[in-house]
XYZ file of C-alpha atoms in Angstrom:
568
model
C -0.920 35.085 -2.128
C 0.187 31.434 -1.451
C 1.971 30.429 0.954
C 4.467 28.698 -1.334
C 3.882 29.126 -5.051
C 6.536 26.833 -7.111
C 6.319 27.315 -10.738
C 8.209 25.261 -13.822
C 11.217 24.231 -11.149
C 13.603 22.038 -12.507
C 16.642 21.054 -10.731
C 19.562 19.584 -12.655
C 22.828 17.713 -10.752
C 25.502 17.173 -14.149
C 23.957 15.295 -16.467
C 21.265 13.855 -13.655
C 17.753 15.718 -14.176
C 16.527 15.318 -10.491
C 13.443 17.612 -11.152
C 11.737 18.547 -14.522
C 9.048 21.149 -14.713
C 7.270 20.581 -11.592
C 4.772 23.310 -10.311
C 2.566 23.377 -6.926
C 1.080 25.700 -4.950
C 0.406 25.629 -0.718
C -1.745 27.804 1.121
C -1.063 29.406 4.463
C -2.568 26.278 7.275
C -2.177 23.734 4.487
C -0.489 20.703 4.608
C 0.611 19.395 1.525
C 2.340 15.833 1.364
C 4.729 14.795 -1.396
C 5.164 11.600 -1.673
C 7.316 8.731 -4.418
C 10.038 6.442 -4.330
C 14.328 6.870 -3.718
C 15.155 9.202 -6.158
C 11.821 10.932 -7.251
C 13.052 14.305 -6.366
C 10.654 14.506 -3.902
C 13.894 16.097 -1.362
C 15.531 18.292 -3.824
C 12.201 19.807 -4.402
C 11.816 20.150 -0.863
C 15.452 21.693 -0.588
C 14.764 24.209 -2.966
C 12.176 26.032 -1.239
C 14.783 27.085 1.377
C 17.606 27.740 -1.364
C 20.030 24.897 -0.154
C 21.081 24.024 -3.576
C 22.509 27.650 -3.495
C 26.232 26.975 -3.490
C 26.105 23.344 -4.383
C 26.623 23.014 -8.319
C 23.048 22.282 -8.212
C 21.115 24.019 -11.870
C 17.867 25.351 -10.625
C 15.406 26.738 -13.227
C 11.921 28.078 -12.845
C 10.253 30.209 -9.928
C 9.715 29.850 -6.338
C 8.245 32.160 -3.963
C 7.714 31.060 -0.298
C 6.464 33.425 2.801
C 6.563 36.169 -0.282
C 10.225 35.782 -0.538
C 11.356 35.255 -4.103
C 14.238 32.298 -3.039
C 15.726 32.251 -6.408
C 16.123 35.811 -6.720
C 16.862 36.601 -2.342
C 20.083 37.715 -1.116
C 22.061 35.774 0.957
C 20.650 38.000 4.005
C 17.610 37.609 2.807
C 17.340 34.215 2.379
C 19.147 33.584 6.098
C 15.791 35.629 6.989
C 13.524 33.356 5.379
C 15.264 30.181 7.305
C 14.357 29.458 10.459
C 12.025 33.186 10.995
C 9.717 32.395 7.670
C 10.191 28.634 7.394
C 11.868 25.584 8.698
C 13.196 22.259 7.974
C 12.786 19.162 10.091
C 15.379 16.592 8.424
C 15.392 12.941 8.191
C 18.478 11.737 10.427
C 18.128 14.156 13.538
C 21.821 12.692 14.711
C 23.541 14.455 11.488
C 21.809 17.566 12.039
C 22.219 18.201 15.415
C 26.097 18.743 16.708
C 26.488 16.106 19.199
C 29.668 18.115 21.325
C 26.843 20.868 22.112
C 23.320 20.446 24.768
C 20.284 20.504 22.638
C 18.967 23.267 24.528
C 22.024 25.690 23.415
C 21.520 24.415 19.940
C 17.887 25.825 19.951
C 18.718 29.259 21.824
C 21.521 29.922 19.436
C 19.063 28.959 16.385
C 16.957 31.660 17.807
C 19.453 34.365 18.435
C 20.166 34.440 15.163
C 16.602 36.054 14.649
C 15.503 37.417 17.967
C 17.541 40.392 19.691
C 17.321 38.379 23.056
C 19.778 38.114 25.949
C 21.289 34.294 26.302
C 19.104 33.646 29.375
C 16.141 34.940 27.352
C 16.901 32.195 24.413
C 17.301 29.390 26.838
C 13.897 29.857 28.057
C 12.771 29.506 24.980
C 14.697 26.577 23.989
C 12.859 25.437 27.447
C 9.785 26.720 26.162
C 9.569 24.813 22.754
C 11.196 21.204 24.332
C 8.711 21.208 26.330
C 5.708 22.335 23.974
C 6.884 19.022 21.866
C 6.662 16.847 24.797
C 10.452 16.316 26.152
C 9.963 15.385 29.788
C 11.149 17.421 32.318
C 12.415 19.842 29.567
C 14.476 22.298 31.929
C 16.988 19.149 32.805
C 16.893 17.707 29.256
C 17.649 20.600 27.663
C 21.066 20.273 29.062
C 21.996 16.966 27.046
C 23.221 16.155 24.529
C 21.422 14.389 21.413
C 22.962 10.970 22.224
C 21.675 10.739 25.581
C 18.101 10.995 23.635
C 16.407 8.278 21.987
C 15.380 8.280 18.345
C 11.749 10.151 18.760
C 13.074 12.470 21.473
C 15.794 13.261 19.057
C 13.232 13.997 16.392
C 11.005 15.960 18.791
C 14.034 17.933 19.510
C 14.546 19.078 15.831
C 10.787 19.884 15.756
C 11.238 22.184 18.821
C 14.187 23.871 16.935
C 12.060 24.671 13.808
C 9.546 25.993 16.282
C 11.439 28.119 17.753
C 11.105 31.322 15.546
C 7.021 30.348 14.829
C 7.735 29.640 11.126
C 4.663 30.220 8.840
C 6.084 26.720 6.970
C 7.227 23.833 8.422
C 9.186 21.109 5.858
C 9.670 17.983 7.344
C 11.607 15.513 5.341
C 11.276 12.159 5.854
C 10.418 13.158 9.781
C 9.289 9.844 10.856
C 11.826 7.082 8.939
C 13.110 4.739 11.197
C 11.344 5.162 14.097
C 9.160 2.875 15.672
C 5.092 2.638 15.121
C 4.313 4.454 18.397
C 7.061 7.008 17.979
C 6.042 7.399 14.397
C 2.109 7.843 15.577
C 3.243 10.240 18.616
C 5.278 12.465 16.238
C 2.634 12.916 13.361
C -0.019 13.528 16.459
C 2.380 16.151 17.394
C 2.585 17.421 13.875
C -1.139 17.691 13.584
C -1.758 19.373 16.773
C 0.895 21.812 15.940
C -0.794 22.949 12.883
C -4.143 23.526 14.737
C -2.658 25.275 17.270
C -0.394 27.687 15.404
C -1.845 27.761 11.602
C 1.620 27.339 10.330
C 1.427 24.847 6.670
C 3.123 21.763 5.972
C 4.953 20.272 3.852
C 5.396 16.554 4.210
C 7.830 14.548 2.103
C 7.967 11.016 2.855
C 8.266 7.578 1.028
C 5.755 6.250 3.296
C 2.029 6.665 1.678
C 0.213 5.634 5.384
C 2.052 8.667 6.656
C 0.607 10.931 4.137
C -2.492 9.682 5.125
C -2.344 10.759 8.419
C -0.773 13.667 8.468
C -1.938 16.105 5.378
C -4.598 17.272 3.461
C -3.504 17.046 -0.367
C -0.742 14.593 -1.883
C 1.228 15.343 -4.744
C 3.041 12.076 -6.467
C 6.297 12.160 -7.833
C 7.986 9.891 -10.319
C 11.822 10.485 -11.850
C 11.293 14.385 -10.995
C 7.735 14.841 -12.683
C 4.562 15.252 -10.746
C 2.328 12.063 -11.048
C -0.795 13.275 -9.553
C -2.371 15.710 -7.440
C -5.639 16.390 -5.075
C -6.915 15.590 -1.808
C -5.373 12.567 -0.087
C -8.922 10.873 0.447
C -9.477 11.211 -3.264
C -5.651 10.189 -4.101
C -5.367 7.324 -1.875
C -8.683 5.629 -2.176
C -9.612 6.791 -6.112
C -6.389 6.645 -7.579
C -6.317 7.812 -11.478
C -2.261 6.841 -12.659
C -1.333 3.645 -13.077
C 2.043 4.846 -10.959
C 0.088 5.750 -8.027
C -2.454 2.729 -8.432
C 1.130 0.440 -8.240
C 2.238 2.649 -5.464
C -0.900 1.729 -3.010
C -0.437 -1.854 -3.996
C 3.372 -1.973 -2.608
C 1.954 -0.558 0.420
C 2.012 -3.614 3.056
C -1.054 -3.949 4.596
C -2.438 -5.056 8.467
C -5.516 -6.851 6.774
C -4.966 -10.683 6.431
C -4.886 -10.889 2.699
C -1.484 -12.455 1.690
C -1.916 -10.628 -1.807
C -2.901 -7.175 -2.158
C -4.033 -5.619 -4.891
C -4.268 -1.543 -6.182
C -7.325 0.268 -6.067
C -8.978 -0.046 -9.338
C -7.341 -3.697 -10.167
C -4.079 -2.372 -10.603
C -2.643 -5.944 -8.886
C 0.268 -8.062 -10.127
C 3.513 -5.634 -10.524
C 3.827 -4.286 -7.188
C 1.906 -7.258 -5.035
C 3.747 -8.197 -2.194
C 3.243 -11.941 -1.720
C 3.904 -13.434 1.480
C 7.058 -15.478 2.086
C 6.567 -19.158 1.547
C 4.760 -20.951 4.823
C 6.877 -23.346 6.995
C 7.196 -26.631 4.935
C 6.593 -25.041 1.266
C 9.588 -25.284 -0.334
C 9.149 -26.229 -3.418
C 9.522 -23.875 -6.517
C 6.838 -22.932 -8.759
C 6.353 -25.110 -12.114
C 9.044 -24.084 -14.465
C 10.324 -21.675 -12.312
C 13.332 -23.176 -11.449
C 15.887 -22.031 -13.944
C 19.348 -21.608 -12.737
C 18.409 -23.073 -9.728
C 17.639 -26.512 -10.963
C 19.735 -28.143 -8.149
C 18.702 -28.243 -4.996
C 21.289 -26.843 -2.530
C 21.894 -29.157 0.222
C 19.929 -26.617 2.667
C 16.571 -27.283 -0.338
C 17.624 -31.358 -0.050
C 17.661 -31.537 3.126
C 14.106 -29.648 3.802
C 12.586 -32.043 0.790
C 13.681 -35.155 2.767
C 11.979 -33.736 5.772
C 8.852 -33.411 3.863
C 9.167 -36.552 2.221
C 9.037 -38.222 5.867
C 5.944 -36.317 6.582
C 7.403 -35.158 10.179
C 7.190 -31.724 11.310
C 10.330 -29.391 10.152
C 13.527 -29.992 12.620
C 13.503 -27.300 14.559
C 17.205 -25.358 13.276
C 17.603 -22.792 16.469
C 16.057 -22.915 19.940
C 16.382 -20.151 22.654
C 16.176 -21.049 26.083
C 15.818 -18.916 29.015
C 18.488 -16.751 26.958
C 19.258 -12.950 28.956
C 21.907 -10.445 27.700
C 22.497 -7.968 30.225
C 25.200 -5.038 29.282
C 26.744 -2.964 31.922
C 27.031 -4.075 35.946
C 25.900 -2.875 38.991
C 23.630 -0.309 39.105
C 23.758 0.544 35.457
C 23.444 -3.043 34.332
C 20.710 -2.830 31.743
C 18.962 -6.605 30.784
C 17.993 -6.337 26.935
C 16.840 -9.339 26.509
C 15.383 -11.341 29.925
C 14.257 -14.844 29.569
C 13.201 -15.108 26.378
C 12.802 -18.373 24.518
C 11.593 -19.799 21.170
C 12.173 -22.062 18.311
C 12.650 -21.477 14.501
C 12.161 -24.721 12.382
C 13.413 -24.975 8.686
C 11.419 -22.985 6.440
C 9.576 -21.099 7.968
C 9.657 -17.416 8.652
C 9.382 -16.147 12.475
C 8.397 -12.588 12.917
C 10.129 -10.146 15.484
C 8.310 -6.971 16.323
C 8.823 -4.244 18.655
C 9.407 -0.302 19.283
C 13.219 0.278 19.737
C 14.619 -0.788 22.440
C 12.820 -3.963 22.899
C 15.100 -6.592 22.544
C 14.624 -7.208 18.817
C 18.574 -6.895 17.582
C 19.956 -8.216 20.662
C 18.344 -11.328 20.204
C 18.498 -11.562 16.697
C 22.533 -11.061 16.922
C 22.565 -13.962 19.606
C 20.373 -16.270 17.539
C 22.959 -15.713 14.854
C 26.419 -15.841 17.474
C 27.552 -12.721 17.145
C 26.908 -12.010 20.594
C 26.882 -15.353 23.572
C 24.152 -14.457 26.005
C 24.895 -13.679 29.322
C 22.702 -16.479 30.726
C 20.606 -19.638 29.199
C 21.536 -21.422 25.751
C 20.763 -21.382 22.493
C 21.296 -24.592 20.620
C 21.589 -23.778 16.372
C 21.204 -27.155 14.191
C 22.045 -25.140 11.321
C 24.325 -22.681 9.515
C 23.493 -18.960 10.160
C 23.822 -15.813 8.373
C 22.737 -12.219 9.377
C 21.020 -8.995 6.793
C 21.936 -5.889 8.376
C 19.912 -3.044 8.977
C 22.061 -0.489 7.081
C 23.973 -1.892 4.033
C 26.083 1.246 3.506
C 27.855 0.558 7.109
C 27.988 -3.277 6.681
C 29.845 -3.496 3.115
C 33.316 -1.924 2.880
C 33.391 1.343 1.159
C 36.981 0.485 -0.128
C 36.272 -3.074 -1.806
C 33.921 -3.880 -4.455
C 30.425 -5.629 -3.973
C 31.742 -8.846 -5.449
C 34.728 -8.945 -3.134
C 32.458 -8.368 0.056
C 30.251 -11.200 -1.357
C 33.464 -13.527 -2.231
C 34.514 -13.031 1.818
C 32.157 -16.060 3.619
C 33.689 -17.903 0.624
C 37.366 -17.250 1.326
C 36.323 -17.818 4.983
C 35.325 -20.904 4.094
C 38.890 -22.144 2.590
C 37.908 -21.866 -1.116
C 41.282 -20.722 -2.659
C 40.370 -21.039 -7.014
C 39.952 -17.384 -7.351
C 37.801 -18.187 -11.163
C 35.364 -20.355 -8.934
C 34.831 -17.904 -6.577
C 34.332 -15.331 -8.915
C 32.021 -17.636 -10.586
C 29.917 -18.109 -8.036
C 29.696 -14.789 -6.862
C 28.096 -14.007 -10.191
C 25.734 -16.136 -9.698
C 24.764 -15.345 -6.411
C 24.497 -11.451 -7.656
C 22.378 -12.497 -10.551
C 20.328 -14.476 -8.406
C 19.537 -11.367 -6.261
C 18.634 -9.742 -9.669
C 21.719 -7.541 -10.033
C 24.120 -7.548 -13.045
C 27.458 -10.209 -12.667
C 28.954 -7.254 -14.847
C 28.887 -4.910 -11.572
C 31.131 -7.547 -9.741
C 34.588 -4.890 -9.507
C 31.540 -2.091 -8.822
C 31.834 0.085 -5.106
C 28.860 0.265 -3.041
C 28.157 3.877 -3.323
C 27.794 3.050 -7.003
C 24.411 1.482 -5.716
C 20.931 2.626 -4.490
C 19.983 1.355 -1.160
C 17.718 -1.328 -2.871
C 20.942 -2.429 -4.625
C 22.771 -2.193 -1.481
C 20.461 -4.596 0.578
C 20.607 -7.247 -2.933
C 24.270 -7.448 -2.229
C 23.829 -7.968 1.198
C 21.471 -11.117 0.968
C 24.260 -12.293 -1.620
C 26.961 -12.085 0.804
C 24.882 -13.973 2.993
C 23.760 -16.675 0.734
C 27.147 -17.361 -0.147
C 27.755 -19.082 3.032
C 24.777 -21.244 2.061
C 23.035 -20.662 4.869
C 19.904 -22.781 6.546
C 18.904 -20.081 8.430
C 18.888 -16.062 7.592
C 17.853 -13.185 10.721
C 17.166 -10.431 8.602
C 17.231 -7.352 10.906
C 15.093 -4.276 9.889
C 16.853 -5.689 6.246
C 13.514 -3.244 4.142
C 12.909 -0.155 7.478
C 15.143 2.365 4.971
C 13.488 1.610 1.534
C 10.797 3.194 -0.155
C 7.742 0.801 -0.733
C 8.557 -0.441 -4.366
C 12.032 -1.350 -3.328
C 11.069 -2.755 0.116
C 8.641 -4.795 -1.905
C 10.939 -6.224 -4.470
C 13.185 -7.320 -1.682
C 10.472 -9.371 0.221
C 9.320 -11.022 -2.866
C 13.329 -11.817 -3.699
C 13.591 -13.150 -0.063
C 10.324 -15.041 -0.508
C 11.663 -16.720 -3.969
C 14.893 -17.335 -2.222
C 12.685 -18.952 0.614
C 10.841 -21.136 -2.230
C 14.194 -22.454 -4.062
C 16.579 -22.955 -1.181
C 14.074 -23.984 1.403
C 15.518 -21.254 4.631
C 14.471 -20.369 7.380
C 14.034 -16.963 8.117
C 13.797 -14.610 11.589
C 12.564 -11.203 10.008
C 12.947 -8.392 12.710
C 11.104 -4.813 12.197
C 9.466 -2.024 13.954
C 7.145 -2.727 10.804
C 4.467 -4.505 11.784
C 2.179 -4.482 8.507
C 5.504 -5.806 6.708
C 6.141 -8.408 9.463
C 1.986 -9.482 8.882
C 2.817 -9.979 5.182
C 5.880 -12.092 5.917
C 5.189 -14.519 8.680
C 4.556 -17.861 9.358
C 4.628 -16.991 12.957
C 5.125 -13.404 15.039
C 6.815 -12.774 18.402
C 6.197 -9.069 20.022
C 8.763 -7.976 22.367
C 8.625 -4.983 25.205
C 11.518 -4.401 27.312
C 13.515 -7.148 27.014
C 10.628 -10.312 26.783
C 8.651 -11.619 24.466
C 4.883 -10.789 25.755
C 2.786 -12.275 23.397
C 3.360 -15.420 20.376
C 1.715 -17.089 18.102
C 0.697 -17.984 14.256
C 0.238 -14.479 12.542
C -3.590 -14.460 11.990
C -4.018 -15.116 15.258
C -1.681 -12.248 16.630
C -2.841 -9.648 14.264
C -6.438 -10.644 14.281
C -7.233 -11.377 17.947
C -4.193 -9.916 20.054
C -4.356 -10.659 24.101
C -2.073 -8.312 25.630
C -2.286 -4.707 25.815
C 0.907 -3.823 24.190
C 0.059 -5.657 21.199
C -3.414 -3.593 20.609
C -1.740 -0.647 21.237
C 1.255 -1.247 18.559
C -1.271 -2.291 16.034
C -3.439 0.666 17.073
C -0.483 2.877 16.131
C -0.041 1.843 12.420
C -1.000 4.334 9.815
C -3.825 3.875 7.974
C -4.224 4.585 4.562
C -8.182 6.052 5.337
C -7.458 9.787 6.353
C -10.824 9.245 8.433
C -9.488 6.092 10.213
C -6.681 7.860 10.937
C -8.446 11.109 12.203
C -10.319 8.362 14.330
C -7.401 6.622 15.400
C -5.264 9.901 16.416
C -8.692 11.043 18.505
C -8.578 7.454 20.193
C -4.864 8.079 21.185
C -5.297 11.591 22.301
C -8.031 10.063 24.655
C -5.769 6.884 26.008
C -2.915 9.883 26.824
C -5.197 11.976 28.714
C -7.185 9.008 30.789
């Protein structure tokens, strides 16, 4: 008998058909990776396996059996039997699943009294037991924190340990490594893999990210608007590719290789290539692709006159020395520490890192929202800022076109009809409908979301745009779409652009230049090929050593190669 045998499932949410008639099948040590785009039903197929639509409104249909437990059919004491003892679920956003007023070591032991007969003092040596087993440092003390006195990864690592706890036969991680950095990312599929080998348990992988499937499991199943795309062995999936949908898949996938264009397997290029944004200097639109945007803003002017002169672009912001240091005393912590750089009108500078290096800190100086504690930073230009998140930078309470209107209003326009005229046009110039103008931000995906951000800050007609981890949430397709918008926007308008990520194959299909920081500095610079293709300091070869591959056997190579650089 499988391990988990899913049969005809469809999953229905009103009138929304999330899942139709998909059917798969793991075996016991397998690792099966599903894999798709926002909204593929990739999660609520992963959900079901555990029964969490039980109770939710959700209309399940069809079979599914997992650890020989018939989930649609189980008790409610039977299916508490099957979570947690049977199998387990690793989540995407560790800080929403763990209670932050409780230690994450008490969080663990309670987990496993609820399966185990065991004293208290028995299930904290356990929780112990498994923190360390997923490499927590000096697990004993840790155990006693709380999740946000751990970083992102050790958060992660934490939720791991907690699904390891009762020795599951199935492990579901969803999403397990979005957001994170590349070296946290490789360090917590290594630990994934190893896992596997060590206790036989399967896995099943859901992620958007297709170099993550790669390096992680052994078959890939694609999804597409709830239907099952394809299916087989990732090696055969991911480098023979037989859908169109998964041929345009691969070629969304940004790529480490120097090619400013890539193209599917099989010659499946032009929908989903991801061109590079526009090199410093190139500002001028296609032939006949100017449409609406026939006159030149004065930020487009103003970059045509400086080509005209046949100087070098002006240089628009320059860092000097700059050092933002939070906290005093003892606990004063320097986040960024003498860093200093230029960014010259239209070109795009590249800021890569692992968290905690610097990256937003200086970006939000570059931009003013934060003065540094020490040097200068001289801006020649108008400044605007893409957040990270759009949900938690656009007011749930006011409609998209209002939140776009605001750098307008700011800006002492008072005619209400040309405001609202131009914020039409700046939302159908981010390829959304005007129409959705008096819409609400939940009303949009996340690709949607980060559209009506870059309107907001075009409307301030900006010379200059940081763009801080603006695509690090969205699935390939959508992340992109929203680099080629930013690189059209790039072409008409002529900006500048400071495009921060823990990303680096995006970053490599984006730059002009590249600046990688580590604690604080900036330790290496230069034009991208250069960086990518011959790096000179260590920390640079080991963040590009880190990124997935999509070869399973580079990536069994690479993951040997790290195993080796831990132990020496």
């Amino acid at each position: 008998m499988s391990l988990v045998e899913v049969t005809d499932l469809s999953i229905s949410f009103g009138d929304v058909h999330a899942v139709r008639g998909l059917s798969f099948s793991l075996e016991a040590g397998g690792a099966l990776g599903v894999v798709g785009e926002s909204g593929s039903g990739k999660s609520a197929s992963a959900y079901a396996l555990l029964g969490l639509h039980r109770g939710t409104g959700a209309k399940v249909g069809g079979s599914v059996r997992v650890a020989g437990v018939d989930v649609r059919a189980a008790g409610d004491a039977e299916l508490r039997g099957l979570r947690g003892a049977k199998a387990a679920m690793v989540f995407q956003d560790p800080l929403s699943s763990l209670d932050p007023y409780y230690a994450v070591g008490d969080q663990i032991a309670q987990v496993y009294r609820v399966h185990h007969r065991v004293t208290r003092r028995a299930a904290r040596a356990r929780a112990v037991e498994v923190l360390d087993r997923v490499g927590i440092p000096d697990a004993v003390r840790r155990s006693r924190s709380r999740p946000h006195e751990f970083s992102g990864g050790m958060r992660q690592r934490a939720l791991i340990a907690m699904a390891l706890a009762c020795e599951p036969e199935l492990l579901i991680a969803d999403e397990p490594t979005t957001a994170l950095d590349v070296t946290v990312q490789a360090q917590i599929l290594d630990l994934l893999h190893d896992l596997r080998r060590e206790t036989g348990m399967g896995l099943l992988l859901v992620t958007h990210d297709v170099g993550v499937a790669a390096e992680s499991v052994d078959d890939v199943l694609v999804m597409r608007e709830g239907l099952a795309v394809e299916r087989g062995p990732v090696a055969e999936v991911l480098g023979t590719p037989r859908e169109p949908y998964t041929k345009a898949l691969l070629a969304a996938v940004p790529r480490i290789a120097p090619a400013a264009r890539t193209a599917a397997p099989g010659g499946a290029a032009g929908e989903a290539e991801v061109p590079r944004l526009v090199p410093a200097g190139r500002t001028a639109a296609p032939e006949g692709a100017v449409g609406e945007a026939e006159v030149l803003t004065e930020t487009a002017a103003r970059t045509a006159a400086s080509e005209r002169a046949g100087g070098e672009p002006e240089v628009l912001v320059e860092a000097a020395d700059v050092r933002q240091v939070f906290g005093r005393g003892k606990s004063a912590l320097a986040a960024v520490d003498g860093v200093s750089l230029t960014v010259r009108r239209g070109e795009t500078l590249g800021i890569v890192g692992e968290s905690g290096s610097g990256k937003t800190t200086l970006g939000r100086m570059l931009v003013g929202l934060l003065e540094p504690t020490s040097g200068r930073i001289d801006r020649a230009a108008r400044v605007q800022m893409v957040f990270q998140d759009p949900v938690s930078s656009l007011n749930p309470r006011r409609s998209v076109g209002e939140s776009v209107a605001d750098p307008l209003r700011a800006r002492g326009e008072r005619d209400e009809s040309a405001i609202r005229a131009r914020v039409r046009d700046l939302l159908l110039r981010v390829g959304l409908d005007p129409e959705q103008y008096d819409r609400y931000p939940h009303e949009f995906s996340g690709g949607q979301r980060q559209r009506v951000g870059i309107a907001r800050a075009l409307a301030a007609d900006p010379e200059l745009i940081v763009c801080d981890e603006a695509v690090s949430a969205l699935d390939v397709t959508t992340q992109a779409q929203v680099t080629a918008l930013l690189a059209e926007l790039q072409r008409e308008l002529g900006l500048a652009l400071v495009f921060i990520a823990h990303d680096l194959a995006v970053v490599r299909q984006v730059s002009d230049r590249v600046a990688v920081m580590r604690q604080g500095r900036i330790v290496e610079e230069g034009p991208v090929e250069r960086v990518y293709g011959d790096p000179v300091d260590p920390y640079t070869k080991q963040l590009l050593a880190a990124v997935p591959a999509l070869d399973p056997a580079l990536a069994a190579v690479r993951r040997a190669a790290r195993k080796e650089l831990a132990a020496a």
